[in-house]
Protein backbone atom coordinates (compact mmCIF):
# COMPACT_ATOMS: atom_id res chain seq x y z
CA UNK A 1 0.00 0.00 0.00
CA UNK A 2 2.91 2.34 0.80
CA UNK A 3 4.54 1.55 -2.58
CA UNK A 4 1.25 2.19 -4.35
CA UNK A 5 0.92 5.62 -2.69
CA UNK A 6 4.52 6.48 -3.62
CA UNK A 7 4.16 5.30 -7.24
CA UNK A 8 0.83 6.88 -8.11
CA UNK A 9 0.34 9.79 -5.70
CA UNK A 10 3.94 10.73 -4.91
CA UNK A 11 3.13 10.44 -1.20
CA UNK A 12 5.55 8.87 1.29
CA UNK A 13 3.93 6.77 4.00
CA UNK A 14 5.52 4.57 6.64
CA UNK A 15 4.06 1.12 5.96
CA UNK A 16 4.25 0.15 9.64
CA UNK A 17 2.73 3.19 11.27
CA UNK A 18 0.95 5.43 8.74
CA UNK A 19 -1.34 2.91 7.02
CA UNK A 20 -4.21 0.90 8.46
CA UNK A 21 -5.56 -1.83 6.13
CA UNK A 22 -9.35 -1.95 6.22
CA UNK A 23 -12.10 -4.39 5.33
CA UNK A 24 -13.29 -1.94 2.65
CA UNK A 25 -13.19 1.83 3.02
CA UNK A 26 -16.84 1.99 4.17
CA UNK A 27 -15.99 0.52 7.57
CA UNK A 28 -13.26 3.17 7.88
CA UNK A 29 -15.90 5.89 7.68
CA UNK A 30 -17.64 4.41 10.72
CA UNK A 31 -14.36 3.73 12.56
CA UNK A 32 -13.22 7.35 12.18
CA UNK A 33 -16.56 8.63 13.51
CA UNK A 34 -16.56 6.16 16.44
CA UNK A 35 -12.97 7.12 17.28
CA UNK A 36 -13.34 10.88 17.35
CA UNK A 37 -16.96 11.82 18.05
CA UNK A 38 -18.73 12.38 21.33
CA UNK A 39 -22.31 13.54 21.88
CA UNK A 40 -22.67 17.09 20.59
CA UNK A 41 -19.59 17.12 18.36
CA UNK A 42 -20.36 18.53 14.94
CA UNK A 43 -19.29 17.20 11.55
CA UNK A 44 -19.36 18.91 8.17
CA UNK A 45 -21.05 16.68 5.59
CA UNK A 46 -21.23 17.35 1.83
CA UNK A 47 -24.64 17.90 0.22
CA UNK A 48 -24.84 16.18 -2.20
CA UNK A 49 -22.63 13.39 -0.88
CA UNK A 50 -22.25 9.70 -0.05
CA UNK A 51 -25.08 8.94 2.46
CA UNK A 52 -22.81 6.81 4.72
CA UNK A 53 -21.02 9.91 6.10
CA UNK A 54 -24.27 11.05 7.65
CA UNK A 55 -25.27 7.63 9.01
CA UNK A 56 -21.81 7.07 10.53
CA UNK A 57 -21.84 10.44 12.29
CA UNK A 58 -25.30 9.71 13.71
CA UNK A 59 -24.34 6.19 14.84
CA UNK A 60 -21.40 7.69 16.72
CA UNK A 61 -23.66 10.25 18.44
CA UNK A 62 -22.36 13.25 16.50
CA UNK A 63 -24.36 16.03 14.86
CA UNK A 64 -24.33 16.52 11.07
CA UNK A 65 -23.93 19.96 9.57
CA UNK A 66 -24.43 19.90 5.80
CA UNK A 67 -22.32 22.13 3.62
CA UNK A 68 -23.87 22.88 0.27
CA UNK A 69 -22.14 22.16 -2.99
CA UNK A 70 -23.35 23.68 -6.23
CA UNK A 71 -22.71 23.22 -9.91
CA UNK A 72 -21.91 26.95 -10.16
CA UNK A 73 -19.00 26.45 -7.72
CA UNK A 74 -17.75 23.24 -9.47
CA UNK A 75 -19.20 21.27 -6.55
CA UNK A 76 -16.43 22.64 -4.31
CA UNK A 77 -17.06 23.82 -0.72
CA UNK A 78 -17.63 27.54 -0.24
CA UNK A 79 -14.95 28.12 2.41
CA UNK A 80 -15.79 31.79 2.82
CA UNK A 81 -19.39 31.17 3.80
CA UNK A 82 -18.39 28.22 6.03
CA UNK A 83 -16.00 30.46 7.94
CA UNK A 84 -18.77 32.96 8.59
CA UNK A 85 -20.49 30.30 10.72
CA UNK A 86 -19.55 29.10 14.21
CA UNK A 87 -17.13 26.22 13.65
CA UNK A 88 -16.07 25.86 17.29
CA UNK A 89 -17.87 22.52 17.79
CA UNK A 90 -16.84 21.06 14.43
CA UNK A 91 -14.38 18.17 14.85
CA UNK A 92 -14.42 16.51 11.43
CA UNK A 93 -15.16 17.43 7.84
CA UNK A 94 -15.97 14.76 5.26
CA UNK A 95 -14.70 15.47 1.75
CA UNK A 96 -14.52 13.27 -1.33
CA UNK A 97 -12.80 14.23 -4.64
CA UNK A 98 -13.29 12.92 -7.29
CA UNK A 99 -16.70 13.59 -5.85
CA UNK A 100 -19.49 11.06 -5.72
CA UNK A 101 -22.21 11.61 -7.02
CA UNK A 102 -21.24 14.62 -9.19
CA UNK A 103 -17.95 13.31 -10.64
CA UNK A 104 -16.22 16.65 -9.91
CA UNK A 105 -12.43 16.37 -10.03
CA UNK A 106 -10.16 18.03 -7.46
CA UNK A 107 -7.60 20.73 -8.23
CA UNK A 108 -4.31 21.35 -6.40
CA UNK A 109 -5.75 24.67 -5.25
CA UNK A 110 -8.82 22.98 -3.73
CA UNK A 111 -6.63 20.49 -1.88
CA UNK A 112 -4.43 23.30 -0.52
CA UNK A 113 -7.51 25.20 0.60
CA UNK A 114 -8.83 22.12 2.42
CA UNK A 115 -5.58 21.63 4.35
CA UNK A 116 -5.42 25.35 5.22
CA UNK A 117 -9.09 25.30 6.32
CA UNK A 118 -8.44 22.27 8.57
CA UNK A 119 -5.38 23.87 10.16
CA UNK A 120 -6.98 27.26 10.68
CA UNK A 121 -10.13 25.87 12.27
CA UNK A 122 -8.66 22.84 14.04
CA UNK A 123 -10.80 20.41 12.04
CA UNK A 124 -9.69 16.90 11.01
CA UNK A 125 -10.24 16.68 7.25
CA UNK A 126 -11.37 13.17 6.34
CA UNK A 127 -10.85 12.57 2.64
CA UNK A 128 -12.63 9.62 1.07
CA UNK A 129 -10.71 8.87 -2.14
CA UNK A 130 -12.00 5.67 -3.80
CA UNK A 131 -12.52 7.07 -7.33
CA UNK A 132 -9.20 8.73 -8.22
CA UNK A 133 -8.31 6.18 -10.91
CA UNK A 134 -11.69 5.96 -12.61
CA UNK A 135 -11.99 8.00 -15.83
CA UNK A 136 -9.27 10.27 -14.53
CA UNK A 137 -5.73 10.44 -15.84
CA UNK A 138 -4.22 12.23 -12.85
CA UNK A 139 -4.99 10.46 -9.57
CA UNK A 140 -4.43 12.81 -6.64
CA UNK A 141 -4.13 12.32 -2.89
CA UNK A 142 -4.95 15.04 -0.38
CA UNK A 143 -1.89 13.83 1.52
CA UNK A 144 0.33 15.19 -1.29
CA UNK A 145 -0.22 18.74 0.02
CA UNK A 146 2.68 19.97 2.21
CA UNK A 147 1.87 19.53 5.90
CA UNK A 148 -1.34 17.60 5.15
CA UNK A 149 -0.58 14.83 7.66
CA UNK A 150 -1.15 17.37 10.47
CA UNK A 151 -4.88 17.57 9.67
CA UNK A 152 -5.80 14.91 7.11
CA UNK A 153 -6.89 11.30 7.20
CA UNK A 154 -7.39 9.68 3.80
CA UNK A 155 -9.40 6.58 2.96
CA UNK A 156 -8.74 4.59 -0.18
CA UNK A 157 -10.22 1.42 -1.64
CA UNK A 158 -9.50 -1.50 -3.94
CA UNK A 159 -13.19 -1.83 -4.76
CA UNK A 160 -13.22 0.43 -7.79
CA UNK A 161 -9.73 0.77 -9.32
CA UNK A 162 -8.76 -2.89 -8.78
CA UNK A 163 -12.24 -4.41 -9.36
CA UNK A 164 -12.14 -6.01 -5.88
CA UNK A 165 -15.41 -4.74 -4.38
CA UNK A 166 -16.47 -8.14 -3.01
CA UNK A 167 -13.04 -8.89 -1.56
CA UNK A 168 -13.43 -6.00 0.91
CA UNK A 169 -10.06 -4.26 1.01
CA UNK A 170 -9.47 -0.61 1.77
CA UNK A 171 -6.95 1.49 3.63
CA UNK A 172 -6.68 4.45 5.94
CA UNK A 173 -3.60 6.69 5.69
CA UNK A 174 -2.37 9.51 7.87
CA UNK A 175 -0.07 10.53 10.72
CA UNK A 176 0.96 7.67 12.99
CA UNK A 177 -0.81 9.21 16.00
CA UNK A 178 -4.13 9.31 14.10
CA UNK A 179 -3.71 5.76 12.78
CA UNK A 180 -2.99 4.53 16.32
CA UNK A 181 -6.14 6.27 17.60
CA UNK A 182 -8.37 4.64 14.97
CA UNK A 183 -6.67 1.27 15.54
CA UNK A 184 -7.54 1.46 19.23
CA UNK A 185 -11.19 1.38 18.20
CA UNK A 186 -10.89 -1.00 15.22
CA UNK A 187 -8.86 -3.63 17.04
CA UNK A 188 -11.85 -4.12 19.32
CA UNK A 189 -14.17 -4.65 16.34
CA UNK A 190 -12.27 -7.16 14.18
CA UNK A 191 -8.93 -8.90 13.88
CA UNK A 192 -7.98 -8.06 10.30
CA UNK A 193 -8.29 -9.87 7.01
CA UNK A 194 -7.71 -13.41 5.77
CA UNK A 195 -4.07 -13.57 4.63
CA UNK A 196 -4.77 -14.72 1.01
CA UNK A 197 -7.02 -11.68 0.54
CA UNK A 198 -4.20 -9.42 1.74
CA UNK A 199 -1.71 -11.10 -0.59
CA UNK A 200 -4.09 -10.77 -3.55
CA UNK A 201 -4.60 -7.08 -2.71
CA UNK A 202 -0.83 -6.51 -2.52
CA UNK A 203 -0.44 -8.14 -5.95
CA UNK A 204 -3.31 -6.08 -7.41
CA UNK A 205 -1.65 -2.87 -6.24
CA UNK A 206 1.43 -3.67 -8.35
CA UNK A 207 -0.63 -3.54 -11.57
CA UNK A 208 0.76 -1.01 -14.03
CA UNK A 209 -0.60 1.68 -16.30
CA UNK A 210 -2.00 -0.86 -18.82
CA UNK A 211 -4.44 -2.18 -16.21
CA UNK A 212 -5.92 1.25 -15.51
CA UNK A 213 -6.05 2.04 -19.25
CA UNK A 214 -7.92 -1.18 -19.98
CA UNK A 215 -10.34 -0.57 -17.11
CA UNK A 216 -11.01 2.99 -18.20
CA UNK A 217 -11.47 1.99 -21.84
CA UNK A 218 -14.44 -0.14 -20.76
CA UNK A 219 -15.86 2.61 -18.52
CA UNK A 220 -15.48 5.27 -21.19
CA UNK A 221 -17.32 3.08 -23.72
CA UNK A 222 -20.12 2.53 -21.21
CA UNK A 223 -20.17 6.25 -20.53
CA UNK A 224 -20.83 6.97 -24.23
CA UNK A 225 -23.94 4.76 -24.02
CA UNK A 226 -25.05 6.62 -20.91
CA UNK A 227 -24.44 10.02 -22.54
CA UNK A 228 -26.66 9.05 -25.46
CA UNK A 229 -29.36 7.75 -23.09
CA UNK A 230 -29.24 11.05 -21.20
CA UNK A 231 -29.44 13.01 -24.47
CA UNK A 232 -32.64 11.14 -25.29
CA UNK A 233 -34.00 12.05 -21.87
CA UNK A 234 -33.12 15.73 -22.51
CA UNK A 235 -30.80 15.88 -19.52
CA UNK A 236 -27.72 18.10 -19.41
CA UNK A 237 -24.38 16.98 -18.00
CA UNK A 238 -20.68 17.76 -17.87
CA UNK A 239 -18.65 15.53 -20.19
CA UNK A 240 -15.52 16.13 -18.12
CA UNK A 241 -16.82 14.37 -15.01
CA UNK A 242 -15.03 11.32 -13.63
CA UNK A 243 -15.80 8.31 -11.43
CA UNK A 244 -18.18 5.38 -11.79
CA UNK A 245 -21.35 7.40 -12.38
CA UNK A 246 -22.78 10.06 -14.65
CA UNK A 247 -24.49 12.96 -12.90
CA UNK A 248 -27.05 14.82 -14.99
CA UNK A 249 -29.47 17.73 -14.56
CA UNK A 250 -33.07 16.79 -15.37
CA UNK A 251 -35.23 18.66 -17.92
CA UNK A 252 -37.70 21.24 -16.56
CA UNK A 253 -40.64 19.01 -17.59
CA UNK A 254 -40.19 17.16 -14.27
CA UNK A 255 -40.55 18.64 -10.77
CA UNK A 256 -37.49 16.78 -9.52
CA UNK A 257 -35.28 13.73 -9.99
CA UNK A 258 -37.64 11.54 -7.96
CA UNK A 259 -40.55 12.28 -10.34
CA UNK A 260 -38.37 11.56 -13.36
CA UNK A 261 -36.97 8.37 -11.87
CA UNK A 262 -40.45 7.11 -10.91
CA UNK A 263 -41.81 7.88 -14.38
CA UNK A 264 -39.01 5.94 -16.08
CA UNK A 265 -39.34 3.07 -13.61
CA UNK A 266 -43.09 2.76 -14.11
CA UNK A 267 -43.09 3.11 -17.88
CA UNK A 268 -39.87 1.32 -18.84
CA UNK A 269 -39.00 -0.78 -15.75
CA UNK A 270 -35.58 0.88 -15.66
CA UNK A 271 -34.30 2.34 -12.40
CA UNK A 272 -32.22 5.51 -12.49
CA UNK A 273 -31.08 6.88 -9.13
CA UNK A 274 -32.75 10.19 -8.16
CA UNK A 275 -30.10 12.72 -7.10
CA UNK A 276 -32.15 13.76 -4.04
CA UNK A 277 -31.02 10.66 -2.12
CA UNK A 278 -27.57 12.30 -1.91
CA UNK A 279 -28.98 15.46 -0.31
CA UNK A 280 -31.28 18.38 -1.09
CA UNK A 281 -28.77 19.94 -3.51
CA UNK A 282 -29.13 16.85 -5.70
CA UNK A 283 -32.88 17.13 -6.21
CA UNK A 284 -32.78 18.41 -9.77
CA UNK A 285 -30.40 15.66 -10.88
CA UNK A 286 -30.26 11.95 -11.60
CA UNK A 287 -27.28 9.59 -11.39
CA UNK A 288 -26.59 6.73 -13.79
CA UNK A 289 -24.15 3.99 -12.81
CA UNK A 290 -21.42 2.74 -15.15
CA UNK A 291 -21.31 -0.60 -13.32
CA UNK A 292 -23.68 -2.26 -15.79
CA UNK A 293 -22.37 -3.93 -18.93
CA UNK A 294 -22.91 -2.25 -22.31
CA UNK A 295 -25.60 -4.77 -23.32
CA UNK A 296 -27.62 -3.86 -20.23
CA UNK A 297 -27.22 -0.12 -20.87
CA UNK A 298 -28.32 -0.63 -24.47
CA UNK A 299 -31.32 -2.72 -23.34
CA UNK A 300 -32.29 0.04 -20.88
CA UNK A 301 -32.03 2.71 -23.61
CA UNK A 302 -34.20 0.65 -25.96
CA UNK A 303 -36.84 0.02 -23.28
CA UNK A 304 -36.97 3.71 -22.41
CA UNK A 305 -37.26 4.68 -26.06
CA UNK A 306 -40.02 2.14 -26.66
CA UNK A 307 -42.00 2.93 -23.50
CA UNK A 308 -41.96 6.65 -24.01
CA UNK A 309 -42.74 6.65 -27.70
CA UNK A 310 -45.67 4.18 -27.32
CA UNK A 311 -47.27 5.75 -24.22
CA UNK A 312 -47.48 9.41 -25.16
CA UNK A 313 -44.16 10.52 -23.78
CA UNK A 314 -43.74 13.09 -21.06
CA UNK A 315 -40.13 12.98 -22.18
CA UNK A 316 -39.57 13.84 -25.82
CA UNK A 317 -37.26 11.17 -27.11
CA UNK A 318 -37.23 12.37 -30.70
CA UNK A 319 -33.82 13.98 -30.35
C1 LIG B 1 -17.89 7.73 -2.01
C2 LIG B 1 -17.72 6.32 -1.57
N1 LIG B 1 -16.96 6.06 -0.50
C3 LIG B 1 -16.78 4.80 -0.07
C4 LIG B 1 -17.38 3.74 -0.70
C5 LIG B 1 -17.18 2.35 -0.11
O1 LIG B 1 -16.26 1.59 -0.80
P1 LIG B 1 -15.67 0.23 -0.20
O2 LIG B 1 -16.13 -0.85 -1.12
O3 LIG B 1 -14.18 0.40 -0.18
O4 LIG B 1 -16.20 0.04 1.18
C6 LIG B 1 -18.18 3.95 -1.82
C7 LIG B 1 -18.81 2.79 -2.49
O5 LIG B 1 -19.82 2.76 -3.03
C8 LIG B 1 -18.35 5.28 -2.27
O6 LIG B 1 -19.12 5.56 -3.33
Coordinates of C-alpha atoms and ligand atoms in Angstrom, one line a residue:
X1 CA 0.0 0.0 0.0
X2 CA 2.9 2.3 0.8
X3 CA 4.5 1.6 -2.6
X4 CA 1.2 2.2 -4.4
X5 CA 0.9 5.6 -2.7
X6 CA 4.5 6.5 -3.6
X7 CA 4.2 5.3 -7.2
X8 CA 0.8 6.9 -8.1
X9 CA 0.3 9.8 -5.7
X10 CA 3.9 10.7 -4.9
X11 CA 3.1 10.4 -1.2
X12 CA 5.6 8.9 1.3
X13 CA 3.9 6.8 4.0
X14 CA 5.5 4.6 6.6
X15 CA 4.1 1.1 6.0
X16 CA 4.3 0.1 9.6
X17 CA 2.7 3.2 11.3
X18 CA 1.0 5.4 8.7
X19 CA -1.3 2.9 7.0
X20 CA -4.2 0.9 8.5
X21 CA -5.6 -1.8 6.1
X22 CA -9.4 -1.9 6.2
X23 CA -12.1 -4.4 5.3
X24 CA -13.3 -1.9 2.6
X25 CA -13.2 1.8 3.0
X26 CA -16.8 2.0 4.2
X27 CA -16.0 0.5 7.6
X28 CA -13.3 3.2 7.9
X29 CA -15.9 5.9 7.7
X30 CA -17.6 4.4 10.7
X31 CA -14.4 3.7 12.6
X32 CA -13.2 7.3 12.2
X33 CA -16.6 8.6 13.5
X34 CA -16.6 6.2 16.4
X35 CA -13.0 7.1 17.3
X36 CA -13.3 10.9 17.4
X37 CA -17.0 11.8 18.1
X38 CA -18.7 12.4 21.3
X39 CA -22.3 13.5 21.9
X40 CA -22.7 17.1 20.6
X41 CA -19.6 17.1 18.4
X42 CA -20.4 18.5 14.9
X43 CA -19.3 17.2 11.6
X44 CA -19.4 18.9 8.2
X45 CA -21.1 16.7 5.6
X46 CA -21.2 17.3 1.8
X47 CA -24.6 17.9 0.2
X48 CA -24.8 16.2 -2.2
X49 CA -22.6 13.4 -0.9
X50 CA -22.3 9.7 -0.1
X51 CA -25.1 8.9 2.5
X52 CA -22.8 6.8 4.7
X53 CA -21.0 9.9 6.1
X54 CA -24.3 11.0 7.7
X55 CA -25.3 7.6 9.0
X56 CA -21.8 7.1 10.5
X57 CA -21.8 10.4 12.3
X58 CA -25.3 9.7 13.7
X59 CA -24.3 6.2 14.8
X60 CA -21.4 7.7 16.7
X61 CA -23.7 10.2 18.4
X62 CA -22.4 13.2 16.5
X63 CA -24.4 16.0 14.9
X64 CA -24.3 16.5 11.1
X65 CA -23.9 20.0 9.6
X66 CA -24.4 19.9 5.8
X67 CA -22.3 22.1 3.6
X68 CA -23.9 22.9 0.3
X69 CA -22.1 22.2 -3.0
X70 CA -23.3 23.7 -6.2
X71 CA -22.7 23.2 -9.9
X72 CA -21.9 27.0 -10.2
X73 CA -19.0 26.5 -7.7
X74 CA -17.7 23.2 -9.5
X75 CA -19.2 21.3 -6.6
X76 CA -16.4 22.6 -4.3
X77 CA -17.1 23.8 -0.7
X78 CA -17.6 27.5 -0.2
X79 CA -15.0 28.1 2.4
X80 CA -15.8 31.8 2.8
X81 CA -19.4 31.2 3.8
X82 CA -18.4 28.2 6.0
X83 CA -16.0 30.5 7.9
X84 CA -18.8 33.0 8.6
X85 CA -20.5 30.3 10.7
X86 CA -19.5 29.1 14.2
X87 CA -17.1 26.2 13.7
X88 CA -16.1 25.9 17.3
X89 CA -17.9 22.5 17.8
X90 CA -16.8 21.1 14.4
X91 CA -14.4 18.2 14.9
X92 CA -14.4 16.5 11.4
X93 CA -15.2 17.4 7.8
X94 CA -16.0 14.8 5.3
X95 CA -14.7 15.5 1.7
X96 CA -14.5 13.3 -1.3
X97 CA -12.8 14.2 -4.6
X98 CA -13.3 12.9 -7.3
X99 CA -16.7 13.6 -5.9
X100 CA -19.5 11.1 -5.7
X101 CA -22.2 11.6 -7.0
X102 CA -21.2 14.6 -9.2
X103 CA -18.0 13.3 -10.6
X104 CA -16.2 16.6 -9.9
X105 CA -12.4 16.4 -10.0
X106 CA -10.2 18.0 -7.5
X107 CA -7.6 20.7 -8.2
X108 CA -4.3 21.4 -6.4
X109 CA -5.8 24.7 -5.2
X110 CA -8.8 23.0 -3.7
X111 CA -6.6 20.5 -1.9
X112 CA -4.4 23.3 -0.5
X113 CA -7.5 25.2 0.6
X114 CA -8.8 22.1 2.4
X115 CA -5.6 21.6 4.4
X116 CA -5.4 25.4 5.2
X117 CA -9.1 25.3 6.3
X118 CA -8.4 22.3 8.6
X119 CA -5.4 23.9 10.2
X120 CA -7.0 27.3 10.7
X121 CA -10.1 25.9 12.3
X122 CA -8.7 22.8 14.0
X123 CA -10.8 20.4 12.0
X124 CA -9.7 16.9 11.0
X125 CA -10.2 16.7 7.2
X126 CA -11.4 13.2 6.3
X127 CA -10.8 12.6 2.6
X128 CA -12.6 9.6 1.1
X129 CA -10.7 8.9 -2.1
X130 CA -12.0 5.7 -3.8
X131 CA -12.5 7.1 -7.3
X132 CA -9.2 8.7 -8.2
X133 CA -8.3 6.2 -10.9
X134 CA -11.7 6.0 -12.6
X135 CA -12.0 8.0 -15.8
X136 CA -9.3 10.3 -14.5
X137 CA -5.7 10.4 -15.8
X138 CA -4.2 12.2 -12.9
X139 CA -5.0 10.5 -9.6
X140 CA -4.4 12.8 -6.6
X141 CA -4.1 12.3 -2.9
X142 CA -5.0 15.0 -0.4
X143 CA -1.9 13.8 1.5
X144 CA 0.3 15.2 -1.3
X145 CA -0.2 18.7 0.0
X146 CA 2.7 20.0 2.2
X147 CA 1.9 19.5 5.9
X148 CA -1.3 17.6 5.2
X149 CA -0.6 14.8 7.7
X150 CA -1.2 17.4 10.5
X151 CA -4.9 17.6 9.7
X152 CA -5.8 14.9 7.1
X153 CA -6.9 11.3 7.2
X154 CA -7.4 9.7 3.8
X155 CA -9.4 6.6 3.0
X156 CA -8.7 4.6 -0.2
X157 CA -10.2 1.4 -1.6
X158 CA -9.5 -1.5 -3.9
X159 CA -13.2 -1.8 -4.8
X160 CA -13.2 0.4 -7.8
X161 CA -9.7 0.8 -9.3
X162 CA -8.8 -2.9 -8.8
X163 CA -12.2 -4.4 -9.4
X164 CA -12.1 -6.0 -5.9
X165 CA -15.4 -4.7 -4.4
X166 CA -16.5 -8.1 -3.0
X167 CA -13.0 -8.9 -1.6
X168 CA -13.4 -6.0 0.9
X169 CA -10.1 -4.3 1.0
X170 CA -9.5 -0.6 1.8
X171 CA -6.9 1.5 3.6
X172 CA -6.7 4.4 5.9
X173 CA -3.6 6.7 5.7
X174 CA -2.4 9.5 7.9
X175 CA -0.1 10.5 10.7
X176 CA 1.0 7.7 13.0
X177 CA -0.8 9.2 16.0
X178 CA -4.1 9.3 14.1
X179 CA -3.7 5.8 12.8
X180 CA -3.0 4.5 16.3
X181 CA -6.1 6.3 17.6
X182 CA -8.4 4.6 15.0
X183 CA -6.7 1.3 15.5
X184 CA -7.5 1.5 19.2
X185 CA -11.2 1.4 18.2
X186 CA -10.9 -1.0 15.2
X187 CA -8.9 -3.6 17.0
X188 CA -11.9 -4.1 19.3
X189 CA -14.2 -4.6 16.3
X190 CA -12.3 -7.2 14.2
X191 CA -8.9 -8.9 13.9
X192 CA -8.0 -8.1 10.3
X193 CA -8.3 -9.9 7.0
X194 CA -7.7 -13.4 5.8
X195 CA -4.1 -13.6 4.6
X196 CA -4.8 -14.7 1.0
X197 CA -7.0 -11.7 0.5
X198 CA -4.2 -9.4 1.7
X199 CA -1.7 -11.1 -0.6
X200 CA -4.1 -10.8 -3.6
X201 CA -4.6 -7.1 -2.7
X202 CA -0.8 -6.5 -2.5
X203 CA -0.4 -8.1 -5.9
X204 CA -3.3 -6.1 -7.4
X205 CA -1.6 -2.9 -6.2
X206 CA 1.4 -3.7 -8.3
X207 CA -0.6 -3.5 -11.6
X208 CA 0.8 -1.0 -14.0
X209 CA -0.6 1.7 -16.3
X210 CA -2.0 -0.9 -18.8
X211 CA -4.4 -2.2 -16.2
X212 CA -5.9 1.2 -15.5
X213 CA -6.0 2.0 -19.2
X214 CA -7.9 -1.2 -20.0
X215 CA -10.3 -0.6 -17.1
X216 CA -11.0 3.0 -18.2
X217 CA -11.5 2.0 -21.8
X218 CA -14.4 -0.1 -20.8
X219 CA -15.9 2.6 -18.5
X220 CA -15.5 5.3 -21.2
X221 CA -17.3 3.1 -23.7
X222 CA -20.1 2.5 -21.2
X223 CA -20.2 6.2 -20.5
X224 CA -20.8 7.0 -24.2
X225 CA -23.9 4.8 -24.0
X226 CA -25.0 6.6 -20.9
X227 CA -24.4 10.0 -22.5
X228 CA -26.7 9.1 -25.5
X229 CA -29.4 7.7 -23.1
X230 CA -29.2 11.1 -21.2
X231 CA -29.4 13.0 -24.5
X232 CA -32.6 11.1 -25.3
X233 CA -34.0 12.1 -21.9
X234 CA -33.1 15.7 -22.5
X235 CA -30.8 15.9 -19.5
X236 CA -27.7 18.1 -19.4
X237 CA -24.4 17.0 -18.0
X238 CA -20.7 17.8 -17.9
X239 CA -18.7 15.5 -20.2
X240 CA -15.5 16.1 -18.1
X241 CA -16.8 14.4 -15.0
X242 CA -15.0 11.3 -13.6
X243 CA -15.8 8.3 -11.4
X244 CA -18.2 5.4 -11.8
X245 CA -21.3 7.4 -12.4
X246 CA -22.8 10.1 -14.6
X247 CA -24.5 13.0 -12.9
X248 CA -27.0 14.8 -15.0
X249 CA -29.5 17.7 -14.6
X250 CA -33.1 16.8 -15.4
X251 CA -35.2 18.7 -17.9
X252 CA -37.7 21.2 -16.6
X253 CA -40.6 19.0 -17.6
X254 CA -40.2 17.2 -14.3
X255 CA -40.6 18.6 -10.8
X256 CA -37.5 16.8 -9.5
X257 CA -35.3 13.7 -10.0
X258 CA -37.6 11.5 -8.0
X259 CA -40.5 12.3 -10.3
X260 CA -38.4 11.6 -13.4
X261 CA -37.0 8.4 -11.9
X262 CA -40.5 7.1 -10.9
X263 CA -41.8 7.9 -14.4
X264 CA -39.0 5.9 -16.1
X265 CA -39.3 3.1 -13.6
X266 CA -43.1 2.8 -14.1
X267 CA -43.1 3.1 -17.9
X268 CA -39.9 1.3 -18.8
X269 CA -39.0 -0.8 -15.7
X270 CA -35.6 0.9 -15.7
X271 CA -34.3 2.3 -12.4
X272 CA -32.2 5.5 -12.5
X273 CA -31.1 6.9 -9.1
X274 CA -32.8 10.2 -8.2
X275 CA -30.1 12.7 -7.1
X276 CA -32.1 13.8 -4.0
X277 CA -31.0 10.7 -2.1
X278 CA -27.6 12.3 -1.9
X279 CA -29.0 15.5 -0.3
X280 CA -31.3 18.4 -1.1
X281 CA -28.8 19.9 -3.5
X282 CA -29.1 16.8 -5.7
X283 CA -32.9 17.1 -6.2
X284 CA -32.8 18.4 -9.8
X285 CA -30.4 15.7 -10.9
X286 CA -30.3 11.9 -11.6
X287 CA -27.3 9.6 -11.4
X288 CA -26.6 6.7 -13.8
X289 CA -24.1 4.0 -12.8
X290 CA -21.4 2.7 -15.2
X291 CA -21.3 -0.6 -13.3
X292 CA -23.7 -2.3 -15.8
X293 CA -22.4 -3.9 -18.9
X294 CA -22.9 -2.3 -22.3
X295 CA -25.6 -4.8 -23.3
X296 CA -27.6 -3.9 -20.2
X297 CA -27.2 -0.1 -20.9
X298 CA -28.3 -0.6 -24.5
X299 CA -31.3 -2.7 -23.3
X300 CA -32.3 0.0 -20.9
X301 CA -32.0 2.7 -23.6
X302 CA -34.2 0.6 -26.0
X303 CA -36.8 0.0 -23.3
X304 CA -37.0 3.7 -22.4
X305 CA -37.3 4.7 -26.1
X306 CA -40.0 2.1 -26.7
X307 CA -42.0 2.9 -23.5
X308 CA -42.0 6.6 -24.0
X309 CA -42.7 6.6 -27.7
X310 CA -45.7 4.2 -27.3
X311 CA -47.3 5.7 -24.2
X312 CA -47.5 9.4 -25.2
X313 CA -44.2 10.5 -23.8
X314 CA -43.7 13.1 -21.1
X315 CA -40.1 13.0 -22.2
X316 CA -39.6 13.8 -25.8
X317 CA -37.3 11.2 -27.1
X318 CA -37.2 12.4 -30.7
X319 CA -33.8 14.0 -30.3
Ligands
LIG1 C1 -17.9 7.7 -2.0 C2 -17.7 6.3 -1.6 N1 -17.0 6.1 -0.5 C3 -16.8 4.8 -0.1 C4 -17.4 3.7 -0.7 C5 -17.2 2.4 -0.1 O1 -16.3 1.6 -0.8 P1 -15.7 0.2 -0.2 O2 -16.1 -0.8 -1.1 O3 -14.2 0.4 -0.2 O4 -16.2 0.0 1.2 C6 -18.2 3.9 -1.8 C7 -18.8 2.8 -2.5 O5 -19.8 2.8 -3.0 C8 -18.4 5.3 -2.3 O6 -19.1 5.6 -3.3

